PDB file of C-alpha atoms and ligand atoms in Angstrom:
ATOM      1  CA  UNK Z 495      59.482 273.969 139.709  1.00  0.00           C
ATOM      2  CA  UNK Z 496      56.206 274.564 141.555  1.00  0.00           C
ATOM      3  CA  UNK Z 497      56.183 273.585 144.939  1.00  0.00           C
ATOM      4  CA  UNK Z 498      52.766 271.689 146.102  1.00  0.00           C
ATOM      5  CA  UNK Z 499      51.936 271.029 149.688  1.00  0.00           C
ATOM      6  CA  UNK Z 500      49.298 267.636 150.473  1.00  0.00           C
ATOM      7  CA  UNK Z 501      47.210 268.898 153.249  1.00  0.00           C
ATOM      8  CA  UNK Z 502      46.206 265.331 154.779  1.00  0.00           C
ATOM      9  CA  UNK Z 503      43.875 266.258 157.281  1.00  0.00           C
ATOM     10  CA  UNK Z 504      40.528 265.386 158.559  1.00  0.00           C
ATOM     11  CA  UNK Z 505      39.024 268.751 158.852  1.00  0.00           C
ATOM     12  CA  UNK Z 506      38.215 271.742 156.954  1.00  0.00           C
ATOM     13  CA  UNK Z 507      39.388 273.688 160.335  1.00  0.00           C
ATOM     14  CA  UNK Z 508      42.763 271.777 160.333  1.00  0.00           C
ATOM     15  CA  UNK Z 509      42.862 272.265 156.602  1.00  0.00           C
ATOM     16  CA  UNK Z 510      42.294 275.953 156.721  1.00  0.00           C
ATOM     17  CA  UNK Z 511      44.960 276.774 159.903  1.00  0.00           C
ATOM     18  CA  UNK Z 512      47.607 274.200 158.077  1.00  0.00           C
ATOM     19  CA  UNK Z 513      47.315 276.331 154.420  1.00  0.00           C
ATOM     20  CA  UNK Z 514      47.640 279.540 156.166  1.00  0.00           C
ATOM     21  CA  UNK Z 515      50.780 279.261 157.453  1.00  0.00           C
ATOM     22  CA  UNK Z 516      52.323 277.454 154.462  1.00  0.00           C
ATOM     23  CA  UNK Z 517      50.369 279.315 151.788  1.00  0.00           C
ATOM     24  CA  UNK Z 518      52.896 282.407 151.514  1.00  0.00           C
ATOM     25  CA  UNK Z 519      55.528 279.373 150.694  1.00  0.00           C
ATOM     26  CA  UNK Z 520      53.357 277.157 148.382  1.00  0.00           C
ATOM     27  CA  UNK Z 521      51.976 277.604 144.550  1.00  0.00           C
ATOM     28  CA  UNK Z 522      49.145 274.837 145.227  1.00  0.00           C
ATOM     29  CA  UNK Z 523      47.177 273.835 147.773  1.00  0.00           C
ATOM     30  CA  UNK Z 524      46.160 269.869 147.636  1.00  0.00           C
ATOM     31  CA  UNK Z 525      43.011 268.859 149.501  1.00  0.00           C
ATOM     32  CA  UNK Z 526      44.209 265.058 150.148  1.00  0.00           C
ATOM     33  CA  UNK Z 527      41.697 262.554 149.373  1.00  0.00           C
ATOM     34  CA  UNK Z 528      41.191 261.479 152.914  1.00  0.00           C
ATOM     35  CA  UNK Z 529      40.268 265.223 153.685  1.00  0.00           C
ATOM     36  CA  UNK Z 530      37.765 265.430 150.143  1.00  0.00           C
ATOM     37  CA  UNK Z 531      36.064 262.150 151.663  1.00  0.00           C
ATOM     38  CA  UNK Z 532      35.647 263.369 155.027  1.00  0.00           C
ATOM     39  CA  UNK Z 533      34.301 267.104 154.568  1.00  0.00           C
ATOM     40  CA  UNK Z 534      32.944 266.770 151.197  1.00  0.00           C
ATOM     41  CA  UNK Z 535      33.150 269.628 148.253  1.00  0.00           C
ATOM     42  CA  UNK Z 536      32.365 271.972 150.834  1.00  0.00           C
ATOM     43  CA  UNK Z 537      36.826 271.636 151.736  1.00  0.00           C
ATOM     44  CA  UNK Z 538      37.631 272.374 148.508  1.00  0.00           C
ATOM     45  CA  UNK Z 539      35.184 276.188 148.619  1.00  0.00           C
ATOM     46  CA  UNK Z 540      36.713 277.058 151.709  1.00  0.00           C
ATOM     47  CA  UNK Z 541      39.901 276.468 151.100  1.00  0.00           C
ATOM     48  CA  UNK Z 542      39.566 278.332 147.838  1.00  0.00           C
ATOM     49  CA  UNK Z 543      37.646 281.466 148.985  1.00  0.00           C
ATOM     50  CA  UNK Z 544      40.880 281.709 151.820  1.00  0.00           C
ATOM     51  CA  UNK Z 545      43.359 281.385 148.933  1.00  0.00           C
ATOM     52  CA  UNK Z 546      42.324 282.878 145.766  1.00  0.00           C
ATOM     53  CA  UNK Z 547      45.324 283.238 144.370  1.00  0.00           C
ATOM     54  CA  UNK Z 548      46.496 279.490 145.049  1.00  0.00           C
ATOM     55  CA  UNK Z 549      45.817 276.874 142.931  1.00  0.00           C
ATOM     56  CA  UNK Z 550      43.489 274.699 144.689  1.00  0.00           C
ATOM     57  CA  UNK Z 551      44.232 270.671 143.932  1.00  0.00           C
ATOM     58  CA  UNK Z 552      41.532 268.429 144.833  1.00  0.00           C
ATOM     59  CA  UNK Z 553      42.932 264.838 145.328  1.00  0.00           C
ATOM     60  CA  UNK Z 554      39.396 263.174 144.238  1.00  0.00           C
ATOM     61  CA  UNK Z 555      41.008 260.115 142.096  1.00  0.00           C
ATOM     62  CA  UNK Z 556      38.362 259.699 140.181  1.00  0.00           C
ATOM     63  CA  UNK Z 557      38.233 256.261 138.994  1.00  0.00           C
ATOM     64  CA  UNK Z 558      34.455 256.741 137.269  1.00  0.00           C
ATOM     65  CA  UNK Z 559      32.175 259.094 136.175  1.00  0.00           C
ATOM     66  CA  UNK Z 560      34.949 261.229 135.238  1.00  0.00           C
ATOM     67  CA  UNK Z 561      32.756 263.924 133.594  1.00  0.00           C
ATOM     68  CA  UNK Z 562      30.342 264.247 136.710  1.00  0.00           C
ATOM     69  CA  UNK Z 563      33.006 264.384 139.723  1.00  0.00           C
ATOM     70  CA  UNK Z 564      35.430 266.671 137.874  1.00  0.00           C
ATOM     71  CA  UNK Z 565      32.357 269.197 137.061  1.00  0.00           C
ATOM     72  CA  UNK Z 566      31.031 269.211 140.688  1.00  0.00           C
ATOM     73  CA  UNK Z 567      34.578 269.919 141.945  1.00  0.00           C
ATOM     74  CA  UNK Z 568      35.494 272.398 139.840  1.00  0.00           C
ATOM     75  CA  UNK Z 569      32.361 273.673 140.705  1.00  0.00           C
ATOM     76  CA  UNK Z 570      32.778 273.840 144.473  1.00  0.00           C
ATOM     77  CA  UNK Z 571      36.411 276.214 143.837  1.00  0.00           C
ATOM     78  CA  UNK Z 572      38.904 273.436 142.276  1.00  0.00           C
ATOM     79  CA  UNK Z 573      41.773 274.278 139.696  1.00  0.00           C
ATOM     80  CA  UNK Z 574      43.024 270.896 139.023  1.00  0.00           C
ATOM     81  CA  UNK Z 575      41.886 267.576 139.850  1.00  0.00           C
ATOM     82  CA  UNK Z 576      42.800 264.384 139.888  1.00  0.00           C
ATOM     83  CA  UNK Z 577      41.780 261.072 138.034  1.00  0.00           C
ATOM     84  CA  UNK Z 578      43.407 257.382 138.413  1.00  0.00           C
ATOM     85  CA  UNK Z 579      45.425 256.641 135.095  1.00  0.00           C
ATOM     86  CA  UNK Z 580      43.882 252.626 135.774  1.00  0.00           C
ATOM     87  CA  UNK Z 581      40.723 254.597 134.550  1.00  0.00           C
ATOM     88  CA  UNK Z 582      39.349 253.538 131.588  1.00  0.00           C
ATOM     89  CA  UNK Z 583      40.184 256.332 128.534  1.00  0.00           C
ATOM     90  CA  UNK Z 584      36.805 257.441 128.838  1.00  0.00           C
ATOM     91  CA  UNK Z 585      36.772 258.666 132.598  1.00  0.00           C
ATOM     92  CA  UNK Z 586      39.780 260.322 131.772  1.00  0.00           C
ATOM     93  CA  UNK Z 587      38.138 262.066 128.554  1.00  0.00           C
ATOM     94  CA  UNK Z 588      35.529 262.906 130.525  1.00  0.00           C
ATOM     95  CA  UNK Z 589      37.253 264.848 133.284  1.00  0.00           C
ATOM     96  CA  UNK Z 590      39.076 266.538 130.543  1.00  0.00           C
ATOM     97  CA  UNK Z 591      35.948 267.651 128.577  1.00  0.00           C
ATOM     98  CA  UNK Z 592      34.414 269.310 132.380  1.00  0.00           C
ATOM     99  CA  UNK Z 593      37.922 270.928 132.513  1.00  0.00           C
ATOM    100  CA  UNK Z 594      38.064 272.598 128.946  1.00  0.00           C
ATOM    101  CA  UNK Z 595      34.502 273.703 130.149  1.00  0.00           C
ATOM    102  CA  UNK Z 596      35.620 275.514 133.436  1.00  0.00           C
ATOM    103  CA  UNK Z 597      38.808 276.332 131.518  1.00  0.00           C
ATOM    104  CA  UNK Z 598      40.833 274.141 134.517  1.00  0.00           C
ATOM    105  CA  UNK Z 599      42.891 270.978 134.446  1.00  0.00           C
ATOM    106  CA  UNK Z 600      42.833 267.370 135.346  1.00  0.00           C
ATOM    107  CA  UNK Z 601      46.250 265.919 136.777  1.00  0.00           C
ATOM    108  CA  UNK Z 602      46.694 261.972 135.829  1.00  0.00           C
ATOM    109  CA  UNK Z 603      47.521 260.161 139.346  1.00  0.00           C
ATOM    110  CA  UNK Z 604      49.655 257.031 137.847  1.00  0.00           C
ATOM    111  CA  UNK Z 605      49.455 255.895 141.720  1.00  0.00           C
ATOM    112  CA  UNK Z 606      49.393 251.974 141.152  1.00  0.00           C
ATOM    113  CA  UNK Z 607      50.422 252.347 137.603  1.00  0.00           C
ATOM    114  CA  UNK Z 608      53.350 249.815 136.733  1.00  0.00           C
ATOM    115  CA  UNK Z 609      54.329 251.231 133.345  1.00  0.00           C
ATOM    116  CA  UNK Z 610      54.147 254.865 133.922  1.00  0.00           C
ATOM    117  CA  UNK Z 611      56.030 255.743 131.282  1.00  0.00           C
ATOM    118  CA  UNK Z 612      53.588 254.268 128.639  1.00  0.00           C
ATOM    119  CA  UNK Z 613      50.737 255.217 131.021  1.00  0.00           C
ATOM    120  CA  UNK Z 614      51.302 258.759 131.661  1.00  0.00           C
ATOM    121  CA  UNK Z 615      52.126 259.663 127.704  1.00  0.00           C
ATOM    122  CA  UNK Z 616      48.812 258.049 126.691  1.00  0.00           C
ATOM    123  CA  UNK Z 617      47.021 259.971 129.123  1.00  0.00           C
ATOM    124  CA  UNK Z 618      48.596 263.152 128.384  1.00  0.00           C
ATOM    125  CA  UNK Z 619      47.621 262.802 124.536  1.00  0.00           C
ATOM    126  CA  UNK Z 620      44.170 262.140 126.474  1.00  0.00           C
ATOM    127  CA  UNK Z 621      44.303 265.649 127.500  1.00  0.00           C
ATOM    128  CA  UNK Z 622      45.532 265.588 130.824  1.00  0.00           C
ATOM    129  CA  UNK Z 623      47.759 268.981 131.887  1.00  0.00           C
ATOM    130  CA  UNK Z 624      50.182 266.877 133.555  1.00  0.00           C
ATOM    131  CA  UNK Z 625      50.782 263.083 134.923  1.00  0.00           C
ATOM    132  CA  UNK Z 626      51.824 262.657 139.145  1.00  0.00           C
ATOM    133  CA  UNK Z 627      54.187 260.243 139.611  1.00  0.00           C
ATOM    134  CA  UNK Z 628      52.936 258.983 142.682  1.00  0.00           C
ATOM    135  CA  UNK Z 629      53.669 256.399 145.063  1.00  0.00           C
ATOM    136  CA  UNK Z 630      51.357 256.314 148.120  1.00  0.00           C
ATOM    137  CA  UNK Z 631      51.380 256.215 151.740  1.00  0.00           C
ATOM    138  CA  UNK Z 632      51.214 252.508 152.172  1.00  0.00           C
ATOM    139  CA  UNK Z 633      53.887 251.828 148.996  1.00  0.00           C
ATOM    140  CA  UNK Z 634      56.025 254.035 150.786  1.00  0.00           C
ATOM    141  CA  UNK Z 635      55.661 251.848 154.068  1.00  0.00           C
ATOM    142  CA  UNK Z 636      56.874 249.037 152.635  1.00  0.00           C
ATOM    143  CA  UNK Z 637      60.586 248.318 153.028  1.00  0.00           C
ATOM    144  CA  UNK Z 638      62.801 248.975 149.877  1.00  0.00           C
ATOM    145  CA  UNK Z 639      60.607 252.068 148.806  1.00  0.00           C
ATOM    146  CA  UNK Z 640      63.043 254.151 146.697  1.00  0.00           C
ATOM    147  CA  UNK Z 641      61.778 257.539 145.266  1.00  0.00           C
ATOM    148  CA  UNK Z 642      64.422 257.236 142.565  1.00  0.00           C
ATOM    149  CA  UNK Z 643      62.044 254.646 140.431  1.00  0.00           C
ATOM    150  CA  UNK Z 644      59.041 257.809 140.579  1.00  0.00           C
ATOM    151  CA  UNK Z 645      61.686 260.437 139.466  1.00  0.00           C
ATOM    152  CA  UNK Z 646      63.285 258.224 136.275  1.00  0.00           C
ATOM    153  CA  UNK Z 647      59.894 257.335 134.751  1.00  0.00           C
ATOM    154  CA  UNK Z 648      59.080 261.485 135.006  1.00  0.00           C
ATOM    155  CA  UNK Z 649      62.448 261.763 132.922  1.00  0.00           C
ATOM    156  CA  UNK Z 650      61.612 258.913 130.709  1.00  0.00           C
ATOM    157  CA  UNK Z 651      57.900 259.763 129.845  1.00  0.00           C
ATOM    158  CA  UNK Z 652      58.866 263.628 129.031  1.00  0.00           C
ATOM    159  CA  UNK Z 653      55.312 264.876 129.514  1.00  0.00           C
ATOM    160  CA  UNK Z 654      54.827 267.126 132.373  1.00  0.00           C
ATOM    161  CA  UNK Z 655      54.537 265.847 135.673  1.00  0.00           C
ATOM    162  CA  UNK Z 656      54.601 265.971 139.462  1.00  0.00           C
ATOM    163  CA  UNK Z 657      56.347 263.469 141.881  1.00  0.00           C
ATOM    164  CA  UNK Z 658      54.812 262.557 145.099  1.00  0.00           C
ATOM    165  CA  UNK Z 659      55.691 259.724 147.753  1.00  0.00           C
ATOM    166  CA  UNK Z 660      58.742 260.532 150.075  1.00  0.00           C
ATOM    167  CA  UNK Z 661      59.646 264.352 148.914  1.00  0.00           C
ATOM    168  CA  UNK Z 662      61.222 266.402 151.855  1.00  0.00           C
ATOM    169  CA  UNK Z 663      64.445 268.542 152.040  1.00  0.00           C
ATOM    170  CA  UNK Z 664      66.778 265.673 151.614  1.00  0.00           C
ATOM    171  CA  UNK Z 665      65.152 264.377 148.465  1.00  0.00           C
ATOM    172  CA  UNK Z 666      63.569 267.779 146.639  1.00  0.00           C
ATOM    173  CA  UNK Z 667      66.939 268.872 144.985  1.00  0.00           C
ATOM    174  CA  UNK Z 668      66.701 265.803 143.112  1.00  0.00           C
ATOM    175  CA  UNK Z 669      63.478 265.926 142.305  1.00  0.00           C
ATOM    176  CA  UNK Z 670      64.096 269.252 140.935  1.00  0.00           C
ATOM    177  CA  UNK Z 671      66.311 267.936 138.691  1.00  0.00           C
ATOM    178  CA  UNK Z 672      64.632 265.093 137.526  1.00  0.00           C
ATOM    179  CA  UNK Z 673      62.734 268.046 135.471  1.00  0.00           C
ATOM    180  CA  UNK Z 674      59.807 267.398 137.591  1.00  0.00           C
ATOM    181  CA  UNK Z 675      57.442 270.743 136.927  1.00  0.00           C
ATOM    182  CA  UNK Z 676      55.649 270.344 140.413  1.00  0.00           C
ATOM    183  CA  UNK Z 677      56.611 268.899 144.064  1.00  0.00           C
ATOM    184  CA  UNK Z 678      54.098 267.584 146.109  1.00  0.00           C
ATOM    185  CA  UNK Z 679      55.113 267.337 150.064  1.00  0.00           C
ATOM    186  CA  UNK Z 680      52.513 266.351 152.640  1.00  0.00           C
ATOM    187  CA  UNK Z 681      53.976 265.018 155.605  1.00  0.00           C
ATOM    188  CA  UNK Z 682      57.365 266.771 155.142  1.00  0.00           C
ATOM    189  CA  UNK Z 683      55.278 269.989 156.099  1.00  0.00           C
ATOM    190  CA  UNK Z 684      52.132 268.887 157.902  1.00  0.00           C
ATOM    191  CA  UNK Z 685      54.159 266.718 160.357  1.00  0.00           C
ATOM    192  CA  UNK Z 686      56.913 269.218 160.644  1.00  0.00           C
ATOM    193  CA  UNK Z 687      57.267 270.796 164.145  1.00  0.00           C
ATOM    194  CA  UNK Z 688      56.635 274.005 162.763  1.00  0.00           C
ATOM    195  CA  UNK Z 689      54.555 273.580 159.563  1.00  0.00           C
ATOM    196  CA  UNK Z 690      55.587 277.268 157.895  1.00  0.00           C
ATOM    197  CA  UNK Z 691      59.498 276.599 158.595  1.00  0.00           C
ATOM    198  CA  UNK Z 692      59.382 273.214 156.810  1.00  0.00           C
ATOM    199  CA  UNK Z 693      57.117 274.770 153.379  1.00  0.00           C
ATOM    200  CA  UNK Z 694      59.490 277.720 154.158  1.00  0.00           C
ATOM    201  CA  UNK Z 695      63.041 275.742 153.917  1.00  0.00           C
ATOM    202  CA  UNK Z 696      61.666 273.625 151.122  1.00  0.00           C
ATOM    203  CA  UNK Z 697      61.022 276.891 149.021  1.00  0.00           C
ATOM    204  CA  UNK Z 698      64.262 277.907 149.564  1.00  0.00           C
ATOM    205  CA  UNK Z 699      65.664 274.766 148.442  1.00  0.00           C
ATOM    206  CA  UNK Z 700      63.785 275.303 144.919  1.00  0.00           C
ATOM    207  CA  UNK Z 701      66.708 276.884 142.870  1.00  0.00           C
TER     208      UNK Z 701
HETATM  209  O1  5RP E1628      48.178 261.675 147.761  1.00  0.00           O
HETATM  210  C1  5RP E1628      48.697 261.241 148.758  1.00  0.00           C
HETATM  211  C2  5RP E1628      48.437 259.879 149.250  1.00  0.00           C
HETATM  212  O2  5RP E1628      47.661 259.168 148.333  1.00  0.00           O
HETATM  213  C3  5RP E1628      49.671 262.093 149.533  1.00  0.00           C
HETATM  214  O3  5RP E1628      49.076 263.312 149.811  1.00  0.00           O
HETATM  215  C4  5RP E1628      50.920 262.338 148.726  1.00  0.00           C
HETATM  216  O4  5RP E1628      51.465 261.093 148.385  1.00  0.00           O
HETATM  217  C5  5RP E1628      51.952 263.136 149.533  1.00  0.00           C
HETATM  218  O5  5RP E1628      52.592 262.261 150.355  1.00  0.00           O
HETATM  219  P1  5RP E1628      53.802 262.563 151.349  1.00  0.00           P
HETATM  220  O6  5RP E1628      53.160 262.729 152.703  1.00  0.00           O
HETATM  221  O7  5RP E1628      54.651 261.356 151.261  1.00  0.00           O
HETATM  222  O8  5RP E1628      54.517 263.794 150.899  1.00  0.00           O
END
């Protein structure tokens, strides 16, 4: 299992300090969303020409124009993007086809999604290299949140896939063996005391 770390941060300074101390621990490097909207494309070239052997992950959800914001991101230094699985077949075809042409990948974010399981193999017959099951920041504010619901849909849909919402060293071991093919932790490592420790012990906890 591939270990992913969500660098949530405002700036491409913060971004760049944060992914060199957790790079030696990580396989790829996500550019959150909020961090893509702030600092533009421009994130995703830095971050790639400090780490070329990472995979860089730009968090775009692309929810239109699938073709267009894949290409430009891909582009700027991206390996993988994502696209919203509540986009229509098209934007997701369309990400896919600027992929094949970069020879890169588009990761389905089923974020939202209440069927994943139907969601995430339709989108993976679309093309996609592999589904996130994904519940966000705010679902995972609200009381009753249980991880347990992301990892049995990845088990269910048997299509590749990450799990994001919640994972940290309590919960990784069983998302490891939910035969999830990539972790994703953000704040278990960006609001860690010590940032490299945190990617660090969560490596080591990948058996
Ligand atoms: O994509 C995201 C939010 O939309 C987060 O980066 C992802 O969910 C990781 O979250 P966490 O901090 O819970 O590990």
């Amino acid at each position: 299992m591939k270990l992913q770390v969500a660098i949530d941060v405002l700036s491409t300074e913060a971004a760049l300090e944060l992914a060199g101390k957790v790079a030696e621990y990580v396989d790829i490097i996500e550019l959150g969303t909020p961090l893509v909207k702030s600092e533009g494309l421009a994130a995703i070239t830095a971050v790639k020409e400090a780490h070329p052997d990472k995979i860089v992950f730009a968090d775009l959800k692309t929810m239109d124009a699938g073709e267009l914001e894949a290409d430009i991101a891909f582009k700027a230094g991206a390996d993988l993007v994502t696209v919203l699985g509540a986009a229509d077949d098209s934007t997701i075809a369309g990400a896919v086809k600027a992929a094949k042409e970069h020879n890169k990948g588009v990761v389905v974010d089923l974020i939202g999604i209440e069927d994943k399981v139907t969601r995430a193999k339709e989108v993976r017959a679309l093309g996609a290299k592999f589904v996130e099951m994904h519940a966000g920041l705010d679902e995972q504010a609200k009381p009753g949140y249980d991880l347990s619901v992301l990892l049995n849909a990845g088990e269910e849909a048997r299509v590749p896939f990450s799990v994001a919402g919640g994972v940290n060293l309590s919960t990784i071991a069983a998302v490891q063996r939910s035969g999830a093919d990539v972790a994703v932790a953000g704040g278990a490592i960006y609001g860690a005391d010590d940032p490299a420790v945190a990617a660090k012990e969560l490596r080591a906890a990948i058996i």
